[in-house]
PDB file of C-alpha atoms in Angstrom:
ATOM      1  CA  MET A   1     128.149 172.022 146.797  1.00 51.00           C
ATOM      2  CA  ARG A   2     125.303 174.371 145.640  1.00 57.00           C
ATOM      3  CA  THR A   3     123.162 172.411 147.619  1.00 60.00           C
ATOM      4  CA  SER A   4     124.864 172.804 150.929  1.00 66.00           C
ATOM      5  CA  ASN A   5     125.416 176.545 150.224  1.00 75.00           C
ATOM      6  CA  ALA A   6     121.668 177.249 149.613  1.00 73.00           C
ATOM      7  CA  MET A   7     120.694 174.782 152.670  1.00 78.00           C
ATOM      8  CA  ARG A   8     123.333 176.607 154.851  1.00 80.00           C
ATOM      9  CA  ASP A   9     121.920 179.858 153.370  1.00 78.00           C
ATOM     10  CA  ILE A  10     118.704 179.035 154.566  1.00 77.00           C
ATOM     11  CA  PHE A  11     119.817 178.069 158.131  1.00 80.00           C
ATOM     12  CA  SER A  12     121.454 181.259 158.829  1.00 82.00           C
ATOM     13  CA  ARG A  13     118.604 183.129 157.470  1.00 83.00           C
ATOM     14  CA  TRP A  14     115.695 180.780 158.867  1.00 82.00           C
ATOM     15  CA  GLN A  15     113.771 183.797 160.418  1.00 84.00           C
ATOM     16  CA  LEU A  16     112.885 185.045 157.190  1.00 84.00           C
ATOM     17  CA  TYR A  17     112.219 181.914 155.593  1.00 85.00           C
ATOM     18  CA  LEU A  18     109.669 181.378 158.324  1.00 88.00           C
ATOM     19  CA  PHE A  19     107.661 184.550 156.698  1.00 88.00           C
ATOM     20  CA  LEU A  20     107.407 182.570 153.592  1.00 87.00           C
ATOM     21  CA  LEU A  21     105.823 179.389 155.133  1.00 89.00           C
ATOM     22  CA  PRO A  22     102.345 180.422 155.464  1.00 91.00           C
ATOM     23  CA  ALA A  23     102.263 181.803 151.708  1.00 91.00           C
ATOM     24  CA  THR A  24     103.656 178.598 150.425  1.00 91.00           C
ATOM     25  CA  ILE A  25     101.361 176.510 152.567  1.00 94.00           C
ATOM     26  CA  TYR A  26      98.513 178.740 151.137  1.00 94.00           C
ATOM     27  CA  ILE A  27      99.666 178.138 147.352  1.00 93.00           C
ATOM     28  CA  ILE A  28     100.446 174.247 148.023  1.00 93.00           C
ATOM     29  CA  LEU A  29      96.885 174.027 149.456  1.00 92.00           C
ATOM     30  CA  PHE A  30      94.961 175.880 146.897  1.00 90.00           C
ATOM     31  CA  ALA A  31      96.921 176.282 143.657  1.00 86.00           C
ATOM     32  CA  TYR A  32      98.808 172.784 143.633  1.00 89.00           C
ATOM     33  CA  VAL A  33      96.740 170.430 145.386  1.00 89.00           C
ATOM     34  CA  PRO A  34      93.788 170.941 143.431  1.00 86.00           C
ATOM     35  CA  MET A  35      95.641 170.330 140.061  1.00 87.00           C
ATOM     36  CA  ALA A  36      94.944 166.616 140.529  1.00 86.00           C
ATOM     37  CA  GLY A  37      91.297 167.715 140.121  1.00 86.00           C
ATOM     38  CA  VAL A  38      92.177 167.944 136.177  1.00 89.00           C
ATOM     39  CA  GLN A  39      91.903 164.913 135.637  1.00 90.00           C
ATOM     40  CA  ILE A  40      88.229 164.667 135.293  1.00 91.00           C
ATOM     41  CA  ALA A  41      88.109 166.828 131.974  1.00 91.00           C
ATOM     42  CA  PHE A  42      89.203 163.316 130.796  1.00 93.00           C
ATOM     43  CA  LYS A  43      86.532 161.566 132.513  1.00 90.00           C
ATOM     44  CA  ALA A  44      82.717 160.903 132.945  1.00 88.00           C
ATOM     45  CA  TYR A  45      82.688 162.428 136.135  1.00 87.00           C
ATOM     46  CA  ASP A  46      80.485 160.536 138.484  1.00 84.00           C
ATOM     47  CA  PHE A  47      79.427 161.858 142.123  1.00 81.00           C
ATOM     48  CA  THR A  48      78.775 157.836 143.270  1.00 83.00           C
ATOM     49  CA  LEU A  49      82.524 156.832 141.997  1.00 86.00           C
ATOM     50  CA  GLY A  50      84.143 160.299 142.523  1.00 84.00           C
ATOM     51  CA  ILE A  51      87.211 161.602 140.762  1.00 85.00           C
ATOM     52  CA  TRP A  52      89.296 158.560 140.888  1.00 87.00           C
ATOM     53  CA  GLY A  53      86.746 156.375 140.453  1.00 87.00           C
ATOM     54  CA  SER A  54      85.076 157.818 137.235  1.00 88.00           C
ATOM     55  CA  PRO A  55      85.888 156.368 133.933  1.00 91.00           C
ATOM     56  CA  TRP A  56      88.048 157.786 131.420  1.00 92.00           C
ATOM     57  CA  ILE A  57      86.414 159.118 128.324  1.00 91.00           C
ATOM     58  CA  GLY A  58      89.595 160.950 126.707  1.00 89.00           C
ATOM     59  CA  LEU A  59      89.142 164.410 124.391  1.00 91.00           C
ATOM     60  CA  GLU A  60      85.559 163.466 124.336  1.00 92.00           C
ATOM     61  CA  ASN A  61      84.626 166.806 126.626  1.00 91.00           C
ATOM     62  CA  PHE A  62      87.115 168.579 124.794  1.00 93.00           C
ATOM     63  CA  GLU A  63      85.448 167.520 121.319  1.00 92.00           C
ATOM     64  CA  ARG A  64      82.416 167.923 122.607  1.00 91.00           C
ATOM     65  CA  PHE A  65      82.976 171.964 123.455  1.00 92.00           C
ATOM     66  CA  PHE A  66      84.912 172.346 119.707  1.00 92.00           C
ATOM     67  CA  HIS A  67      81.750 170.905 118.052  1.00 92.00           C
ATOM     68  CA  SER A  68      79.264 172.867 120.065  1.00 89.00           C
ATOM     69  CA  TYR A  69      77.045 175.407 118.457  1.00 89.00           C
ATOM     70  CA  GLN A  70      78.392 178.034 121.189  1.00 89.00           C
ATOM     71  CA  PHE A  71      82.000 177.500 120.454  1.00 92.00           C
ATOM     72  CA  ASN A  72      82.517 180.114 118.229  1.00 92.00           C
ATOM     73  CA  THR A  73      80.646 182.814 119.835  1.00 93.00           C
ATOM     74  CA  ILE A  74      82.076 182.294 122.913  1.00 93.00           C
ATOM     75  CA  ILE A  75      85.626 182.276 121.705  1.00 93.00           C
ATOM     76  CA  TRP A  76      85.202 185.423 119.588  1.00 94.00           C
ATOM     77  CA  ASN A  77      83.281 187.040 122.141  1.00 93.00           C
ATOM     78  CA  THR A  78      86.289 186.466 124.799  1.00 93.00           C
ATOM     79  CA  ILE A  79      89.324 187.178 122.273  1.00 92.00           C
ATOM     80  CA  SER A  80      87.409 190.456 121.080  1.00 93.00           C
ATOM     81  CA  LEU A  81      86.651 191.648 124.900  1.00 93.00           C
ATOM     82  CA  SER A  82      89.750 190.452 126.171  1.00 92.00           C
ATOM     83  CA  PHE A  83      92.090 192.460 123.289  1.00 92.00           C
ATOM     84  CA  TYR A  84      89.636 195.613 123.908  1.00 93.00           C
ATOM     85  CA  SER A  85      90.703 195.658 127.411  1.00 92.00           C
ATOM     86  CA  LEU A  86      94.144 195.273 126.600  1.00 92.00           C
ATOM     87  CA  LEU A  87      94.384 197.649 123.678  1.00 93.00           C
ATOM     88  CA  ILE A  88      92.592 200.281 125.618  1.00 92.00           C
ATOM     89  CA  GLY A  89      93.688 199.244 128.965  1.00 91.00           C
ATOM     90  CA  PHE A  90      97.284 198.493 129.055  1.00 92.00           C
ATOM     91  CA  PRO A  91      98.789 202.005 127.864  1.00 93.00           C
ATOM     92  CA  LEU A  92      96.097 204.211 129.241  1.00 94.00           C
ATOM     93  CA  PRO A  93      97.898 203.916 132.483  1.00 93.00           C
ATOM     94  CA  ILE A  94     101.434 204.604 131.380  1.00 93.00           C
ATOM     95  CA  LEU A  95     100.019 207.813 129.733  1.00 93.00           C
ATOM     96  CA  PHE A  96      98.342 208.715 132.837  1.00 93.00           C
ATOM     97  CA  ALA A  97     101.954 208.235 134.848  1.00 91.00           C
ATOM     98  CA  LEU A  98     103.942 210.222 132.644  1.00 90.00           C
ATOM     99  CA  LEU A  99     101.562 213.047 132.439  1.00 89.00           C
ATOM    100  CA  LEU A 100     100.759 212.968 136.010  1.00 88.00           C
ATOM    101  CA  ASN A 101     104.635 213.181 136.665  1.00 86.00           C
ATOM    102  CA  SER A 102     104.732 216.007 134.321  1.00 83.00           C
ATOM    103  CA  PHE A 103     103.144 218.252 136.796  1.00 81.00           C
ATOM    104  CA  PRO A 104     105.227 220.480 138.567  1.00 78.00           C
ATOM    105  CA  GLY A 105     102.972 220.619 141.930  1.00 76.00           C
ATOM    106  CA  LEU A 106     103.927 217.724 143.996  1.00 79.00           C
ATOM    107  CA  ARG A 107     100.806 218.634 146.241  1.00 84.00           C
ATOM    108  CA  PHE A 108      98.407 218.498 143.164  1.00 84.00           C
ATOM    109  CA  LYS A 109     100.030 215.107 141.910  1.00 84.00           C
ATOM    110  CA  LYS A 110      99.556 213.614 145.277  1.00 85.00           C
ATOM    111  CA  TRP A 111      95.843 214.664 145.227  1.00 88.00           C
ATOM    112  CA  VAL A 112      94.914 213.870 141.886  1.00 88.00           C
ATOM    113  CA  GLN A 113      96.821 210.294 142.372  1.00 86.00           C
ATOM    114  CA  SER A 114      94.670 209.467 145.621  1.00 87.00           C
ATOM    115  CA  VAL A 115      91.480 210.429 143.698  1.00 90.00           C
ATOM    116  CA  SER A 116      92.203 208.426 140.803  1.00 90.00           C
ATOM    117  CA  TYR A 117      92.977 205.274 142.637  1.00 87.00           C
ATOM    118  CA  MET A 118      90.190 205.322 145.029  1.00 91.00           C
ATOM    119  CA  PRO A 119      87.565 203.725 142.693  1.00 92.00           C
ATOM    120  CA  HIS A 120      89.971 200.496 142.997  1.00 92.00           C
ATOM    121  CA  PHE A 121      88.201 200.054 145.763  1.00 92.00           C
ATOM    122  CA  ILE A 122      84.468 200.186 145.040  1.00 92.00           C
ATOM    123  CA  SER A 123      83.320 196.736 144.633  1.00 92.00           C
ATOM    124  CA  THR A 124      82.548 195.219 141.202  1.00 92.00           C
ATOM    125  CA  VAL A 125      78.758 194.640 142.376  1.00 93.00           C
ATOM    126  CA  VAL A 126      78.646 198.459 143.394  1.00 94.00           C
ATOM    127  CA  ILE A 127      80.129 199.191 140.134  1.00 93.00           C
ATOM    128  CA  VAL A 128      77.565 197.178 138.392  1.00 93.00           C
ATOM    129  CA  GLY A 129      74.905 199.259 140.278  1.00 92.00           C
ATOM    130  CA  MET A 130      76.071 202.436 139.194  1.00 92.00           C
ATOM    131  CA  LEU A 131      76.425 201.850 135.718  1.00 92.00           C
ATOM    132  CA  ILE A 132      72.511 200.420 135.567  1.00 90.00           C
ATOM    133  CA  GLN A 133      71.480 203.881 137.506  1.00 90.00           C
ATOM    134  CA  LEU A 134      73.474 206.301 135.358  1.00 90.00           C
ATOM    135  CA  PHE A 135      72.548 204.553 132.037  1.00 89.00           C
ATOM    136  CA  ASN A 136      68.962 203.897 133.335  1.00 87.00           C
ATOM    137  CA  PRO A 137      66.621 205.690 130.575  1.00 86.00           C
ATOM    138  CA  ARG A 138      63.831 207.083 132.845  1.00 83.00           C
ATOM    139  CA  THR A 139      65.785 207.639 135.928  1.00 83.00           C
ATOM    140  CA  GLY A 140      69.851 207.650 135.664  1.00 83.00           C
ATOM    141  CA  ALA A 141      71.757 210.757 135.074  1.00 87.00           C
ATOM    142  CA  PHE A 142      72.535 210.076 131.266  1.00 87.00           C
ATOM    143  CA  GLY A 143      68.853 209.344 130.677  1.00 84.00           C
ATOM    144  CA  ALA A 144      67.960 213.003 132.440  1.00 87.00           C
ATOM    145  CA  ILE A 145      70.493 214.511 130.203  1.00 88.00           C
ATOM    146  CA  PHE A 146      69.602 212.875 127.159  1.00 85.00           C
ATOM    147  CA  MET A 147      65.504 213.656 127.567  1.00 86.00           C
ATOM    148  CA  PHE A 148      66.389 217.515 128.427  1.00 85.00           C
ATOM    149  CA  LEU A 149      68.355 217.801 125.396  1.00 86.00           C
ATOM    150  CA  THR A 150      66.372 215.604 122.662  1.00 86.00           C
ATOM    151  CA  ASP A 151      63.136 214.951 124.406  1.00 84.00           C
ATOM    152  CA  ARG A 152      63.584 211.412 123.872  1.00 87.00           C
ATOM    153  CA  LEU A 153      64.324 208.445 125.772  1.00 86.00           C
ATOM    154  CA  LEU A 154      67.547 206.935 126.065  1.00 85.00           C
ATOM    155  CA  PRO A 155      68.178 203.821 124.375  1.00 87.00           C
ATOM    156  CA  ASP A 156      68.924 201.285 127.148  1.00 87.00           C
ATOM    157  CA  ALA A 157      72.490 200.431 126.887  1.00 88.00           C
ATOM    158  CA  PHE A 158      71.994 197.082 128.559  1.00 90.00           C
ATOM    159  CA  ALA A 159      69.567 196.057 125.905  1.00 89.00           C
ATOM    160  CA  ASN A 160      72.167 196.384 123.467  1.00 90.00           C
ATOM    161  CA  PRO A 161      74.694 193.887 122.737  1.00 91.00           C
ATOM    162  CA  ASP A 162      76.647 196.119 120.480  1.00 91.00           C
ATOM    163  CA  ALA A 163      77.221 198.723 123.867  1.00 92.00           C
ATOM    164  CA  PHE A 164      78.370 195.673 126.152  1.00 93.00           C
ATOM    165  CA  GLN A 165      81.811 195.875 125.248  1.00 93.00           C
ATOM    166  CA  HIS A 166      82.382 199.476 125.373  1.00 93.00           C
ATOM    167  CA  LEU A 167      80.532 199.750 129.117  1.00 93.00           C
ATOM    168  CA  TYR A 168      82.534 196.845 130.221  1.00 94.00           C
ATOM    169  CA  VAL A 169      85.923 198.418 129.481  1.00 94.00           C
ATOM    170  CA  TRP A 170      85.742 201.988 129.714  1.00 94.00           C
ATOM    171  CA  SER A 171      83.518 201.277 133.463  1.00 93.00           C
ATOM    172  CA  GLY A 172      86.896 199.237 133.999  1.00 92.00           C
ATOM    173  CA  ILE A 173      89.375 201.993 132.552  1.00 93.00           C
ATOM    174  CA  TRP A 174      87.437 204.416 135.632  1.00 93.00           C
ATOM    175  CA  GLN A 175      87.887 202.180 138.247  1.00 93.00           C
ATOM    176  CA  GLY A 176      91.463 200.707 137.566  1.00 91.00           C
ATOM    177  CA  ILE A 177      93.314 203.385 135.674  1.00 92.00           C
ATOM    178  CA  GLY A 178      95.034 205.397 138.675  1.00 91.00           C
ATOM    179  CA  TRP A 179      95.611 201.806 140.838  1.00 92.00           C
ATOM    180  CA  SER A 180      97.286 200.398 137.171  1.00 91.00           C
ATOM    181  CA  SER A 181      99.120 203.469 136.870  1.00 91.00           C
ATOM    182  CA  ILE A 182     100.964 203.027 140.692  1.00 90.00           C
ATOM    183  CA  ILE A 183     103.553 201.040 139.416  1.00 91.00           C
ATOM    184  CA  TYR A 184     104.737 203.295 136.666  1.00 92.00           C
ATOM    185  CA  ILE A 185     104.653 206.282 138.675  1.00 89.00           C
ATOM    186  CA  ALA A 186     107.160 204.327 141.468  1.00 88.00           C
ATOM    187  CA  ALA A 187     109.428 203.431 138.487  1.00 88.00           C
ATOM    188  CA  LEU A 188     109.499 207.047 137.402  1.00 88.00           C
ATOM    189  CA  SER A 189     110.121 208.540 141.044  1.00 85.00           C
ATOM    190  CA  SER A 190     113.630 206.676 140.571  1.00 85.00           C
ATOM    191  CA  VAL A 191     114.786 208.284 137.511  1.00 84.00           C
ATOM    192  CA  ASP A 192     117.896 209.917 138.135  1.00 83.00           C
ATOM    193  CA  GLU A 193     117.381 214.284 137.942  1.00 83.00           C
ATOM    194  CA  HIS A 194     120.311 214.701 136.856  1.00 85.00           C
ATOM    195  CA  LEU A 195     119.809 213.385 133.404  1.00 85.00           C
ATOM    196  CA  HIS A 196     116.662 215.695 133.310  1.00 83.00           C
ATOM    197  CA  GLU A 197     118.981 218.755 134.369  1.00 84.00           C
ATOM    198  CA  ALA A 198     121.431 217.688 131.513  1.00 88.00           C
ATOM    199  CA  ALA A 199     118.567 217.634 129.324  1.00 86.00           C
ATOM    200  CA  GLN A 200     117.546 220.841 129.823  1.00 86.00           C
ATOM    201  CA  ILE A 201     120.913 222.018 129.938  1.00 85.00           C
ATOM    202  CA  ASP A 202     120.973 220.727 126.233  1.00 83.00           C
ATOM    203  CA  GLY A 203     117.955 222.777 125.936  1.00 85.00           C
ATOM    204  CA  ALA A 204     115.322 219.582 125.469  1.00 83.00           C
ATOM    205  CA  SER A 205     111.682 220.427 125.941  1.00 85.00           C
ATOM    206  CA  ARG A 206     109.400 218.632 128.196  1.00 83.00           C
ATOM    207  CA  LEU A 207     107.907 216.393 126.045  1.00 86.00           C
ATOM    208  CA  GLN A 208     111.267 215.238 124.652  1.00 87.00           C
ATOM    209  CA  ARG A 209     112.415 214.640 128.121  1.00 87.00           C
ATOM    210  CA  VAL A 210     109.385 212.203 128.465  1.00 86.00           C
ATOM    211  CA  ARG A 211     110.423 210.508 125.437  1.00 87.00           C
ATOM    212  CA  HIS A 212     113.919 210.173 125.783  1.00 85.00           C
ATOM    213  CA  ILE A 213     114.061 209.843 129.539  1.00 88.00           C
ATOM    214  CA  ASP A 214     110.829 209.117 131.202  1.00 88.00           C
ATOM    215  CA  PHE A 215     109.575 206.368 128.859  1.00 89.00           C
ATOM    216  CA  PRO A 216     112.576 204.314 128.715  1.00 88.00           C
ATOM    217  CA  SER A 217     113.057 204.447 132.160  1.00 89.00           C
ATOM    218  CA  ILE A 218     109.379 202.413 132.407  1.00 90.00           C
ATOM    219  CA  LEU A 219     109.938 200.514 129.744  1.00 89.00           C
ATOM    220  CA  PRO A 220     111.268 197.296 131.329  1.00 89.00           C
ATOM    221  CA  THR A 221     108.452 197.904 133.724  1.00 90.00           C
ATOM    222  CA  ALA A 222     105.563 198.045 130.950  1.00 90.00           C
ATOM    223  CA  THR A 223     107.522 194.541 129.467  1.00 90.00           C
ATOM    224  CA  ILE A 224     106.659 192.812 132.317  1.00 90.00           C
ATOM    225  CA  MET A 225     103.252 193.922 132.885  1.00 91.00           C
ATOM    226  CA  LEU A 226     102.351 193.789 129.161  1.00 90.00           C
ATOM    227  CA  ILE A 227     103.895 189.636 129.730  1.00 90.00           C
ATOM    228  CA  LEU A 228     101.407 189.111 132.131  1.00 88.00           C
ATOM    229  CA  ALA A 229      98.792 190.695 130.816  1.00 89.00           C
ATOM    230  CA  VAL A 230      99.031 188.612 127.713  1.00 89.00           C
ATOM    231  CA  GLY A 231      99.016 185.926 130.169  1.00 85.00           C
ATOM    232  CA  ASN A 232      95.911 186.771 131.240  1.00 84.00           C
ATOM    233  CA  LEU A 233      94.428 187.758 128.063  1.00 84.00           C
ATOM    234  CA  MET A 234      91.664 185.053 128.007  1.00 83.00           C
ATOM    235  CA  GLU A 235      90.917 185.166 131.799  1.00 81.00           C
ATOM    236  CA  VAL A 236      87.935 188.100 131.243  1.00 81.00           C
ATOM    237  CA  GLY A 237      86.427 188.671 134.531  1.00 78.00           C
ATOM    238  CA  PHE A 238      83.809 186.517 135.376  1.00 86.00           C
ATOM    239  CA  GLU A 239      82.003 188.793 138.172  1.00 90.00           C
ATOM    240  CA  LYS A 240      81.802 191.797 136.218  1.00 92.00           C
ATOM    241  CA  VAL A 241      80.649 190.187 133.149  1.00 93.00           C
ATOM    242  CA  PHE A 242      78.065 187.884 134.693  1.00 93.00           C
ATOM    243  CA  LEU A 243      76.250 190.881 136.769  1.00 92.00           C
ATOM    244  CA  MET A 244      76.118 193.187 133.347  1.00 93.00           C
ATOM    245  CA  GLN A 245      74.902 190.207 131.505  1.00 92.00           C
ATOM    246  CA  ASN A 246      71.092 189.800 130.453  1.00 90.00           C
ATOM    247  CA  ASP A 247      68.740 187.652 127.850  1.00 90.00           C
ATOM    248  CA  LEU A 248      69.056 190.673 125.341  1.00 90.00           C
ATOM    249  CA  ASN A 249      73.135 191.293 125.116  1.00 91.00           C
ATOM    250  CA  ILE A 250      73.838 187.513 126.110  1.00 92.00           C
ATOM    251  CA  SER A 251      75.014 187.436 122.130  1.00 91.00           C
ATOM    252  CA  GLN A 252      77.765 189.443 122.942  1.00 92.00           C
ATOM    253  CA  SER A 253      78.162 188.814 126.850  1.00 91.00           C
ATOM    254  CA  GLU A 254      78.687 185.448 126.919  1.00 92.00           C
ATOM    255  CA  VAL A 255      82.373 184.482 127.471  1.00 93.00           C
ATOM    256  CA  ILE A 256      84.400 181.476 128.661  1.00 92.00           C
ATOM    257  CA  SER A 257      84.139 182.087 132.167  1.00 90.00           C
ATOM    258  CA  THR A 258      80.592 182.703 132.481  1.00 91.00           C
ATOM    259  CA  TYR A 259      79.869 179.505 130.153  1.00 91.00           C
ATOM    260  CA  VAL A 260      81.809 177.380 132.442  1.00 90.00           C
ATOM    261  CA  TYR A 261      79.776 178.819 135.490  1.00 90.00           C
ATOM    262  CA  LYS A 262      76.659 178.229 133.654  1.00 89.00           C
ATOM    263  CA  VAL A 263      77.517 174.466 132.356  1.00 88.00           C
ATOM    264  CA  GLY A 264      79.237 173.417 136.002  1.00 84.00           C
ATOM    265  CA  LEU A 265      76.850 174.872 138.090  1.00 82.00           C
ATOM    266  CA  THR A 266      73.211 176.326 137.167  1.00 76.00           C
ATOM    267  CA  ILE A 267      72.231 173.387 134.685  1.00 62.00           C
ATOM    268  CA  GLY A 268      70.274 170.773 136.418  1.00 62.00           C
ATOM    269  CA  THR A 269      73.063 167.981 135.998  1.00 61.00           C
ATOM    270  CA  GLY A 270      75.934 170.156 136.627  1.00 73.00           C
ATOM    271  CA  ASP A 271      78.421 168.742 134.284  1.00 83.00           C
ATOM    272  CA  PHE A 272      81.819 168.985 136.062  1.00 88.00           C
ATOM    273  CA  SER A 273      83.734 167.083 133.549  1.00 90.00           C
ATOM    274  CA  PHE A 274      82.315 169.289 130.748  1.00 91.00           C
ATOM    275  CA  ALA A 275      83.204 172.457 132.421  1.00 90.00           C
ATOM    276  CA  THR A 276      86.639 171.570 133.725  1.00 91.00           C
ATOM    277  CA  ALA A 277      87.986 170.650 130.237  1.00 92.00           C
ATOM    278  CA  ILE A 278      86.687 174.357 129.302  1.00 92.00           C
ATOM    279  CA  GLY A 279      88.630 175.773 131.882  1.00 90.00           C
ATOM    280  CA  LEU A 280      91.953 173.325 131.185  1.00 90.00           C
ATOM    281  CA  PHE A 281      91.598 174.562 127.765  1.00 91.00           C
ATOM    282  CA  ASN A 282      91.262 178.400 128.486  1.00 90.00           C
ATOM    283  CA  ALA A 283      94.183 177.939 130.550  1.00 89.00           C
ATOM    284  CA  ILE A 284      96.160 176.002 128.042  1.00 90.00           C
ATOM    285  CA  ILE A 285      95.600 178.828 125.866  1.00 90.00           C
ATOM    286  CA  ASN A 286      96.652 181.454 128.066  1.00 89.00           C
ATOM    287  CA  PHE A 287      99.893 179.608 129.145  1.00 90.00           C
ATOM    288  CA  THR A 288     100.963 178.990 125.476  1.00 91.00           C
ATOM    289  CA  LEU A 289     100.523 183.371 125.269  1.00 89.00           C
ATOM    290  CA  LEU A 290     102.675 183.555 128.143  1.00 89.00           C
ATOM    291  CA  VAL A 291     105.261 181.609 127.023  1.00 90.00           C
ATOM    292  CA  ALA A 292     105.183 182.965 123.560  1.00 91.00           C
ATOM    293  CA  VAL A 293     105.236 186.762 124.565  1.00 89.00           C
ATOM    294  CA  ASN A 294     107.986 186.168 127.308  1.00 89.00           C
ATOM    295  CA  PHE A 295     110.012 184.230 124.348  1.00 90.00           C
ATOM    296  CA  ALA A 296     109.448 187.269 122.222  1.00 88.00           C
ATOM    297  CA  ALA A 297     110.072 189.828 124.865  1.00 86.00           C
ATOM    298  CA  ARG A 298     113.512 188.425 125.560  1.00 87.00           C
ATOM    299  CA  ARG A 299     114.584 188.288 121.967  1.00 85.00           C
ATOM    300  CA  LEU A 300     113.357 192.014 121.601  1.00 83.00           C
ATOM    301  CA  SER A 301     114.308 193.654 124.684  1.00 81.00           C
ATOM    302  CA  ASN A 302     116.340 191.219 127.038  1.00 79.00           C
ATOM    303  CA  THR A 303     113.316 192.031 129.297  1.00 81.00           C
ATOM    304  CA  SER A 304     111.279 188.892 130.488  1.00 81.00           C
ATOM    305  CA  LEU A 305     109.595 187.031 133.235  1.00 80.00           C
ATOM    306  CA  TRP A 306     112.364 184.066 132.811  1.00 80.00           C
TER     307      TRP A 306
END
C-alpha cells in the first residue's frame, strides 16, 4: 500500500523528480560505482590482472600500515590538526553570526557580511601563495614590520614545524568564517521579533536576549553542523596541507591524505592497494565518529541527522 502511494506521488510530480535525475546519476556514477574498487585494499593489486583478478591478501595492507614507523606520527598529526581546526573553526562562525546580528544598522551588516565571505572564493593555491609572501622573512609584509621593529630577520614560519598548524588553522578561519556564518545568519533571521520585543519590555539586556533567544534558536542548526564536522574530522584538506608542506615542517604536516597521495602516486611502484587500505581505514574512523556523535546528539538534544 505504501509503495503504491509512493509511486502515485512520483508520477503526479514527475517534473520535480526529473530535476533530481542528473544529481542522482552523478552520485551513482561517482560515489557508488567506484566503491567496487575498495576491494583492492584487501588485495595485492596488479595492473596486468586488474581489480577482479588480483590475489586476495586479507588484512595484510592494514597490518603493514599499523606497524609502519610513520603510523603514530601521521595519526597524531591528523588528529591534532583536525581537533585544532574543529575547536577554533566551529564556534567562531557562530559567535560572528551572533555578533553581526546584534548590530542595528542593516547596511553595515550587509557590508560586513559581504566582505567577510569574499575570501571563501579565493583558491587554495592563492591563499598559500599569500601566506608565503606575507611571512617571507626578507620581502614579506610581516618580515618588513619585524625588521623595522627589531632590526632582525623574522624567523621563517614555513621552516618551523611548530608554526604549521597555527598557519593552517588561522588562515582557514580568515578564509572561511564569513562563509560558514551564512547558515547561522539565515537561522537568526527567522527568529520572531516579538520575542525580542517581549524580552525588552521585561528589561532584558542585549546580551541576555542573545543568550536566551538568539542562541537557542540556532542551536539545532549548530548541532547538525557539528555532527557533519565531526563526521569529517579525519578528512584534513589535502590541497592546502600539501601546498604548505616542505622538508622542514613535514614532521608536523604529514597527515593521512598527503601520505596516501605519496604512497599511491608519487613513489616509483605506485602501491594502490596500500594507499586504498589507508584511505578505507580513514573512512571507517569518520563513519564511526559520525554515527557516535549523531547518536549522542539524538539522546541529548533530540536533534540528529537520522
